[in-house]
PDB file of N, CA, C and O in Angstrom:
ATOM      1  N   UNK A 651     -23.195  -0.424 -21.529  1.00  0.00           N
ATOM      2  CA  UNK A 651     -21.922  -0.964 -21.667  1.00  0.00           C
ATOM      3  C   UNK A 651     -20.941  -0.047 -22.320  1.00  0.00           C
ATOM      4  O   UNK A 651     -19.732  -0.075 -22.134  1.00  0.00           O
ATOM      5  N   UNK A 652     -21.525   0.854 -23.209  1.00  0.00           N
ATOM      6  CA  UNK A 652     -20.629   1.858 -23.865  1.00  0.00           C
ATOM      7  C   UNK A 652     -19.976   2.787 -22.934  1.00  0.00           C
ATOM      8  O   UNK A 652     -18.861   3.233 -23.116  1.00  0.00           O
ATOM      9  N   UNK A 653     -20.693   3.188 -21.855  1.00  0.00           N
ATOM     10  CA  UNK A 653     -20.126   4.052 -20.861  1.00  0.00           C
ATOM     11  C   UNK A 653     -19.025   3.435 -20.070  1.00  0.00           C
ATOM     12  O   UNK A 653     -18.161   4.040 -19.586  1.00  0.00           O
ATOM     13  N   UNK A 654     -19.076   2.075 -19.904  1.00  0.00           N
ATOM     14  CA  UNK A 654     -18.152   1.329 -19.041  1.00  0.00           C
ATOM     15  C   UNK A 654     -16.789   1.338 -19.844  1.00  0.00           C
ATOM     16  O   UNK A 654     -15.703   1.538 -19.246  1.00  0.00           O
ATOM     17  N   UNK A 655     -16.809   1.113 -21.159  1.00  0.00           N
ATOM     18  CA  UNK A 655     -15.644   1.014 -21.954  1.00  0.00           C
ATOM     19  C   UNK A 655     -15.363   2.252 -22.788  1.00  0.00           C
ATOM     20  O   UNK A 655     -15.208   2.172 -23.981  1.00  0.00           O
ATOM     21  N   UNK A 656     -15.431   3.410 -22.150  1.00  0.00           N
ATOM     22  CA  UNK A 656     -15.098   4.731 -22.881  1.00  0.00           C
ATOM     23  C   UNK A 656     -13.660   4.707 -23.106  1.00  0.00           C
ATOM     24  O   UNK A 656     -12.877   3.910 -22.660  1.00  0.00           O
ATOM     25  N   UNK A 657     -13.198   5.772 -23.749  1.00  0.00           N
ATOM     26  CA  UNK A 657     -11.728   5.934 -24.156  1.00  0.00           C
ATOM     27  C   UNK A 657     -10.896   6.008 -22.995  1.00  0.00           C
ATOM     28  O   UNK A 657      -9.705   5.385 -22.972  1.00  0.00           O
ATOM     29  N   UNK A 658     -11.232   6.551 -21.916  1.00  0.00           N
ATOM     30  CA  UNK A 658     -10.386   6.661 -20.694  1.00  0.00           C
ATOM     31  C   UNK A 658     -10.225   5.272 -20.088  1.00  0.00           C
ATOM     32  O   UNK A 658      -9.074   4.994 -19.694  1.00  0.00           O
ATOM     33  N   UNK A 659     -11.232   4.519 -19.992  1.00  0.00           N
ATOM     34  CA  UNK A 659     -11.095   3.194 -19.471  1.00  0.00           C
ATOM     35  C   UNK A 659     -10.249   2.266 -20.368  1.00  0.00           C
ATOM     36  O   UNK A 659      -9.439   1.461 -19.813  1.00  0.00           O
ATOM     37  N   UNK A 660     -10.431   2.326 -21.627  1.00  0.00           N
ATOM     38  CA  UNK A 660      -9.733   1.584 -22.536  1.00  0.00           C
ATOM     39  C   UNK A 660      -8.194   1.918 -22.497  1.00  0.00           C
ATOM     40  O   UNK A 660      -7.409   1.071 -22.494  1.00  0.00           O
ATOM     41  N   UNK A 661      -7.935   3.201 -22.336  1.00  0.00           N
ATOM     42  CA  UNK A 661      -6.458   3.595 -22.201  1.00  0.00           C
ATOM     43  C   UNK A 661      -5.874   3.118 -20.876  1.00  0.00           C
ATOM     44  O   UNK A 661      -4.779   2.654 -20.795  1.00  0.00           O
ATOM     45  N   UNK A 662      -6.668   3.116 -19.803  1.00  0.00           N
ATOM     46  CA  UNK A 662      -6.262   2.640 -18.507  1.00  0.00           C
ATOM     47  C   UNK A 662      -5.994   1.174 -18.610  1.00  0.00           C
ATOM     48  O   UNK A 662      -4.903   0.658 -18.147  1.00  0.00           O
ATOM     49  N   UNK A 663      -6.904   0.413 -19.212  1.00  0.00           N
ATOM     50  CA  UNK A 663      -6.661  -1.048 -19.365  1.00  0.00           C
ATOM     51  C   UNK A 663      -5.444  -1.369 -20.250  1.00  0.00           C
ATOM     52  O   UNK A 663      -4.730  -2.276 -19.880  1.00  0.00           O
ATOM     53  N   UNK A 664      -5.185  -0.588 -21.265  1.00  0.00           N
ATOM     54  CA  UNK A 664      -4.018  -0.796 -22.052  1.00  0.00           C
ATOM     55  C   UNK A 664      -2.732  -0.546 -21.220  1.00  0.00           C
ATOM     56  O   UNK A 664      -1.818  -1.346 -21.318  1.00  0.00           O
ATOM     57  N   UNK A 665      -2.817   0.501 -20.466  1.00  0.00           N
ATOM     58  CA  UNK A 665      -1.666   0.709 -19.498  1.00  0.00           C
ATOM     59  C   UNK A 665      -1.354  -0.426 -18.553  1.00  0.00           C
ATOM     60  O   UNK A 665      -0.210  -0.819 -18.340  1.00  0.00           O
ATOM     61  N   UNK A 666      -2.454  -0.958 -18.024  1.00  0.00           N
ATOM     62  CA  UNK A 666      -2.319  -2.076 -17.084  1.00  0.00           C
ATOM     63  C   UNK A 666      -1.787  -3.344 -17.847  1.00  0.00           C
ATOM     64  O   UNK A 666      -0.855  -4.007 -17.418  1.00  0.00           O
ATOM     65  N   UNK A 667      -2.239  -3.546 -19.054  1.00  0.00           N
ATOM     66  CA  UNK A 667      -1.680  -4.667 -19.889  1.00  0.00           C
ATOM     67  C   UNK A 667      -0.229  -4.469 -20.213  1.00  0.00           C
ATOM     68  O   UNK A 667       0.594  -5.457 -20.147  1.00  0.00           O
ATOM     69  N   UNK A 668       0.194  -3.270 -20.575  1.00  0.00           N
ATOM     70  CA  UNK A 668       1.590  -2.925 -20.792  1.00  0.00           C
ATOM     71  C   UNK A 668       2.469  -3.335 -19.588  1.00  0.00           C
ATOM     72  O   UNK A 668       3.567  -3.850 -19.735  1.00  0.00           O
ATOM     73  N   UNK A 669       1.969  -2.993 -18.431  1.00  0.00           N
ATOM     74  CA  UNK A 669       2.689  -3.364 -17.206  1.00  0.00           C
ATOM     75  C   UNK A 669       2.571  -4.784 -16.845  1.00  0.00           C
ATOM     76  O   UNK A 669       3.587  -5.318 -16.237  1.00  0.00           O
ATOM     77  N   UNK A 670       1.553  -5.411 -17.134  1.00  0.00           N
ATOM     78  CA  UNK A 670       1.311  -6.820 -16.807  1.00  0.00           C
ATOM     79  C   UNK A 670       2.160  -7.850 -17.594  1.00  0.00           C
ATOM     80  O   UNK A 670       2.619  -8.826 -17.131  1.00  0.00           O
ATOM     81  N   UNK A 671       2.390  -7.445 -18.904  1.00  0.00           N
ATOM     82  CA  UNK A 671       3.090  -8.501 -19.727  1.00  0.00           C
ATOM     83  C   UNK A 671       4.504  -8.732 -19.237  1.00  0.00           C
ATOM     84  O   UNK A 671       4.870  -9.944 -19.110  1.00  0.00           O
ATOM     85  N   UNK A 672       5.297  -7.766 -18.954  1.00  0.00           N
ATOM     86  CA  UNK A 672       6.678  -8.132 -18.351  1.00  0.00           C
ATOM     87  C   UNK A 672       6.563  -8.887 -17.059  1.00  0.00           C
ATOM     88  O   UNK A 672       7.341  -9.810 -16.752  1.00  0.00           O
ATOM     89  N   UNK A 673       5.579  -8.663 -16.195  1.00  0.00           N
ATOM     90  CA  UNK A 673       5.389  -9.428 -14.998  1.00  0.00           C
ATOM     91  C   UNK A 673       5.043 -10.874 -15.304  1.00  0.00           C
ATOM     92  O   UNK A 673       5.663 -11.817 -14.659  1.00  0.00           O
ATOM     93  N   UNK A 674       4.198 -11.082 -16.308  1.00  0.00           N
ATOM     94  CA  UNK A 674       3.889 -12.424 -16.683  1.00  0.00           C
ATOM     95  C   UNK A 674       5.068 -13.165 -17.300  1.00  0.00           C
ATOM     96  O   UNK A 674       5.256 -14.283 -17.021  1.00  0.00           O
ATOM     97  N   UNK A 675       5.890 -12.432 -18.007  1.00  0.00           N
ATOM     98  CA  UNK A 675       7.161 -13.030 -18.562  1.00  0.00           C
ATOM     99  C   UNK A 675       8.069 -13.454 -17.413  1.00  0.00           C
ATOM    100  O   UNK A 675       8.719 -14.472 -17.406  1.00  0.00           O
ATOM    101  N   UNK A 676       8.293 -12.527 -16.459  1.00  0.00           N
ATOM    102  CA  UNK A 676       9.118 -12.696 -15.358  1.00  0.00           C
ATOM    103  C   UNK A 676       8.762 -13.959 -14.549  1.00  0.00           C
ATOM    104  O   UNK A 676       9.576 -14.750 -14.196  1.00  0.00           O
ATOM    105  N   UNK A 677       7.517 -14.148 -14.348  1.00  0.00           N
ATOM    106  CA  UNK A 677       6.954 -15.358 -13.675  1.00  0.00           C
ATOM    107  C   UNK A 677       6.835 -16.553 -14.499  1.00  0.00           C
ATOM    108  O   UNK A 677       6.141 -17.484 -14.037  1.00  0.00           O
ATOM    109  N   UNK A 678       7.273 -16.438 -15.708  1.00  0.00           N
ATOM    110  CA  UNK A 678       7.218 -17.579 -16.692  1.00  0.00           C
ATOM    111  C   UNK A 678       5.815 -18.007 -16.930  1.00  0.00           C
ATOM    112  O   UNK A 678       5.609 -19.250 -17.203  1.00  0.00           O
ATOM    113  N   UNK A 679       4.805 -17.090 -16.877  1.00  0.00           N
ATOM    114  CA  UNK A 679       3.490 -17.438 -17.333  1.00  0.00           C
ATOM    115  C   UNK A 679       3.266 -17.120 -18.771  1.00  0.00           C
ATOM    116  O   UNK A 679       2.231 -17.502 -19.278  1.00  0.00           O
ATOM    117  N   UNK A 680       4.159 -16.371 -19.400  1.00  0.00           N
ATOM    118  CA  UNK A 680       4.124 -15.951 -20.725  1.00  0.00           C
ATOM    119  C   UNK A 680       5.476 -16.083 -21.374  1.00  0.00           C
ATOM    120  O   UNK A 680       6.466 -15.511 -20.769  1.00  0.00           O
ATOM    121  N   UNK A 681       5.671 -16.748 -22.514  1.00  0.00           N
ATOM    122  CA  UNK A 681       7.012 -16.766 -23.055  1.00  0.00           C
ATOM    123  C   UNK A 681       7.433 -15.521 -23.572  1.00  0.00           C
ATOM    124  O   UNK A 681       6.596 -14.708 -24.071  1.00  0.00           O
ATOM    125  N   UNK A 682       8.723 -15.095 -23.406  1.00  0.00           N
ATOM    126  CA  UNK A 682       9.160 -13.724 -23.869  1.00  0.00           C
ATOM    127  C   UNK A 682       8.919 -13.546 -25.346  1.00  0.00           C
ATOM    128  O   UNK A 682       8.624 -12.379 -25.758  1.00  0.00           O
ATOM    129  N   UNK A 683       8.906 -14.570 -26.203  1.00  0.00           N
ATOM    130  CA  UNK A 683       8.643 -14.415 -27.653  1.00  0.00           C
ATOM    131  C   UNK A 683       7.279 -13.934 -27.894  1.00  0.00           C
ATOM    132  O   UNK A 683       6.921 -13.445 -28.959  1.00  0.00           O
ATOM    133  N   UNK A 684       6.303 -14.099 -26.958  1.00  0.00           N
ATOM    134  CA  UNK A 684       4.910 -13.837 -27.205  1.00  0.00           C
ATOM    135  C   UNK A 684       4.641 -12.384 -26.931  1.00  0.00           C
ATOM    136  O   UNK A 684       3.634 -11.896 -27.363  1.00  0.00           O
ATOM    137  N   UNK A 685       5.415 -11.695 -26.118  1.00  0.00           N
ATOM    138  CA  UNK A 685       5.078 -10.396 -25.711  1.00  0.00           C
ATOM    139  C   UNK A 685       4.976  -9.384 -26.894  1.00  0.00           C
ATOM    140  O   UNK A 685       4.043  -8.582 -26.883  1.00  0.00           O
ATOM    141  N   UNK A 686       5.800  -9.431 -27.906  1.00  0.00           N
ATOM    142  CA  UNK A 686       5.597  -8.578 -29.065  1.00  0.00           C
ATOM    143  C   UNK A 686       4.283  -8.815 -29.835  1.00  0.00           C
ATOM    144  O   UNK A 686       3.921  -8.011 -30.634  1.00  0.00           O
ATOM    145  N   UNK A 687       3.770  -9.937 -29.602  1.00  0.00           N
ATOM    146  CA  UNK A 687       2.542 -10.361 -30.330  1.00  0.00           C
ATOM    147  C   UNK A 687       1.277  -9.922 -29.467  1.00  0.00           C
ATOM    148  O   UNK A 687       0.283  -9.562 -30.039  1.00  0.00           O
ATOM    149  N   UNK A 688       1.388 -10.172 -28.204  1.00  0.00           N
ATOM    150  CA  UNK A 688       0.342  -9.970 -27.258  1.00  0.00           C
ATOM    151  C   UNK A 688      -0.039  -8.439 -27.246  1.00  0.00           C
ATOM    152  O   UNK A 688      -1.266  -8.081 -27.322  1.00  0.00           O
ATOM    153  N   UNK A 689       0.891  -7.595 -27.050  1.00  0.00           N
ATOM    154  CA  UNK A 689       0.566  -6.115 -26.834  1.00  0.00           C
ATOM    155  C   UNK A 689      -0.082  -5.481 -28.048  1.00  0.00           C
ATOM    156  O   UNK A 689      -1.096  -4.770 -27.873  1.00  0.00           O
ATOM    157  N   UNK A 690       0.326  -5.679 -29.324  1.00  0.00           N
ATOM    158  CA  UNK A 690      -0.485  -5.201 -30.432  1.00  0.00           C
ATOM    159  C   UNK A 690      -1.910  -5.812 -30.505  1.00  0.00           C
ATOM    160  O   UNK A 690      -2.878  -5.097 -30.880  1.00  0.00           O
ATOM    161  N   UNK A 691      -1.987  -7.038 -30.086  1.00  0.00           N
ATOM    162  CA  UNK A 691      -3.394  -7.630 -30.057  1.00  0.00           C
ATOM    163  C   UNK A 691      -4.260  -6.951 -28.977  1.00  0.00           C
ATOM    164  O   UNK A 691      -5.418  -6.578 -29.338  1.00  0.00           O
ATOM    165  N   UNK A 692      -3.674  -6.667 -27.889  1.00  0.00           N
ATOM    166  CA  UNK A 692      -4.496  -5.888 -26.776  1.00  0.00           C
ATOM    167  C   UNK A 692      -4.824  -4.490 -27.365  1.00  0.00           C
ATOM    168  O   UNK A 692      -5.945  -4.005 -27.141  1.00  0.00           O
ATOM    169  N   UNK A 693      -3.828  -3.797 -28.011  1.00  0.00           N
ATOM    170  CA  UNK A 693      -4.098  -2.529 -28.574  1.00  0.00           C
ATOM    171  C   UNK A 693      -5.227  -2.563 -29.555  1.00  0.00           C
ATOM    172  O   UNK A 693      -6.137  -1.657 -29.591  1.00  0.00           O
ATOM    173  N   UNK A 694      -5.298  -3.621 -30.392  1.00  0.00           N
ATOM    174  CA  UNK A 694      -6.300  -3.661 -31.429  1.00  0.00           C
ATOM    175  C   UNK A 694      -7.639  -3.974 -30.809  1.00  0.00           C
ATOM    176  O   UNK A 694      -8.700  -3.437 -31.170  1.00  0.00           O
ATOM    177  N   UNK A 695      -7.717  -4.903 -29.762  1.00  0.00           N
ATOM    178  CA  UNK A 695      -8.932  -5.135 -29.110  1.00  0.00           C
ATOM    179  C   UNK A 695      -9.533  -3.985 -28.363  1.00  0.00           C
ATOM    180  O   UNK A 695     -10.758  -3.748 -28.492  1.00  0.00           O
ATOM    181  N   UNK A 696      -8.678  -3.260 -27.712  1.00  0.00           N
ATOM    182  CA  UNK A 696      -9.188  -2.084 -26.934  1.00  0.00           C
ATOM    183  C   UNK A 696      -9.395  -0.816 -27.839  1.00  0.00           C
ATOM    184  O   UNK A 696      -9.899   0.164 -27.419  1.00  0.00           O
ATOM    185  N   UNK A 697      -8.896  -0.974 -29.015  1.00  0.00           N
ATOM    186  CA  UNK A 697      -9.027   0.180 -29.942  1.00  0.00           C
ATOM    187  C   UNK A 697      -8.573   1.486 -29.423  1.00  0.00           C
ATOM    188  O   UNK A 697      -9.236   2.555 -29.408  1.00  0.00           O
ATOM    189  N   UNK A 698      -7.285   1.466 -28.846  1.00  0.00           N
ATOM    190  CA  UNK A 698      -6.779   2.681 -28.285  1.00  0.00           C
ATOM    191  C   UNK A 698      -6.101   3.458 -29.349  1.00  0.00           C
ATOM    192  O   UNK A 698      -5.396   2.932 -30.112  1.00  0.00           O
ATOM    193  N   UNK A 699      -6.432   4.727 -29.360  1.00  0.00           N
ATOM    194  CA  UNK A 699      -5.890   5.670 -30.406  1.00  0.00           C
ATOM    195  C   UNK A 699      -5.298   6.879 -29.752  1.00  0.00           C
ATOM    196  O   UNK A 699      -5.908   7.323 -28.787  1.00  0.00           O
ATOM    197  N   UNK A 700      -4.210   7.333 -30.199  1.00  0.00           N
ATOM    198  CA  UNK A 700      -3.601   8.556 -29.632  1.00  0.00           C
ATOM    199  C   UNK A 700      -4.562   9.777 -29.682  1.00  0.00           C
ATOM    200  O   UNK A 700      -4.462  10.598 -28.829  1.00  0.00           O
ATOM    201  N   UNK A 701      -5.406   9.710 -30.743  1.00  0.00           N
ATOM    202  CA  UNK A 701      -6.266  10.978 -30.931  1.00  0.00           C
ATOM    203  C   UNK A 701      -7.586  10.715 -30.289  1.00  0.00           C
ATOM    204  O   UNK A 701      -8.577  11.442 -30.491  1.00  0.00           O
ATOM    205  N   UNK A 702      -7.735   9.616 -29.414  1.00  0.00           N
ATOM    206  CA  UNK A 702      -9.024   9.392 -28.769  1.00  0.00           C
ATOM    207  C   UNK A 702      -9.417  10.484 -27.839  1.00  0.00           C
ATOM    208  O   UNK A 702      -8.551  10.937 -27.058  1.00  0.00           O
ATOM    209  N   UNK A 703     -10.574  11.023 -28.019  1.00  0.00           N
ATOM    210  CA  UNK A 703     -11.074  12.014 -27.126  1.00  0.00           C
ATOM    211  C   UNK A 703     -12.442  11.571 -26.662  1.00  0.00           C
ATOM    212  O   UNK A 703     -13.169  10.874 -27.358  1.00  0.00           O
ATOM    213  N   UNK A 704     -12.835  12.095 -25.493  1.00  0.00           N
ATOM    214  CA  UNK A 704     -14.076  11.878 -24.990  1.00  0.00           C
ATOM    215  C   UNK A 704     -15.136  12.704 -25.625  1.00  0.00           C
ATOM    216  O   UNK A 704     -15.053  13.901 -25.825  1.00  0.00           O
ATOM    217  N   UNK A 705     -16.136  12.015 -26.266  1.00  0.00           N
ATOM    218  CA  UNK A 705     -17.209  12.703 -27.004  1.00  0.00           C
ATOM    219  C   UNK A 705     -18.255  13.134 -25.979  1.00  0.00           C
ATOM    220  O   UNK A 705     -18.609  12.416 -25.168  1.00  0.00           O
ATOM    221  N   UNK A 706     -18.789  14.340 -26.207  1.00  0.00           N
ATOM    222  CA  UNK A 706     -19.904  14.784 -25.352  1.00  0.00           C
ATOM    223  C   UNK A 706     -21.128  14.014 -25.609  1.00  0.00           C
ATOM    224  O   UNK A 706     -21.359  13.615 -26.807  1.00  0.00           O
ATOM    225  N   UNK A 707     -21.833  13.765 -24.520  1.00  0.00           N
ATOM    226  CA  UNK A 707     -23.135  12.930 -24.628  1.00  0.00           C
ATOM    227  C   UNK A 707     -24.298  13.710 -24.912  1.00  0.00           C
ATOM    228  O   UNK A 707     -24.483  14.833 -24.614  1.00  0.00           O
TER     229      UNK A 707
END
């Protein structure tokens, strides 16, 4: 499971979430007031860090 959610995958998922939130707001599936709360939560759950590097195995 650790190999599935490596830092590259987590960064990719975060990018998808960043793109998905405005789409969800546009289609009224997410209230606009919730977007500033949702994205930091996703960031915390995925533990994305600017200094994330791939560790050798």
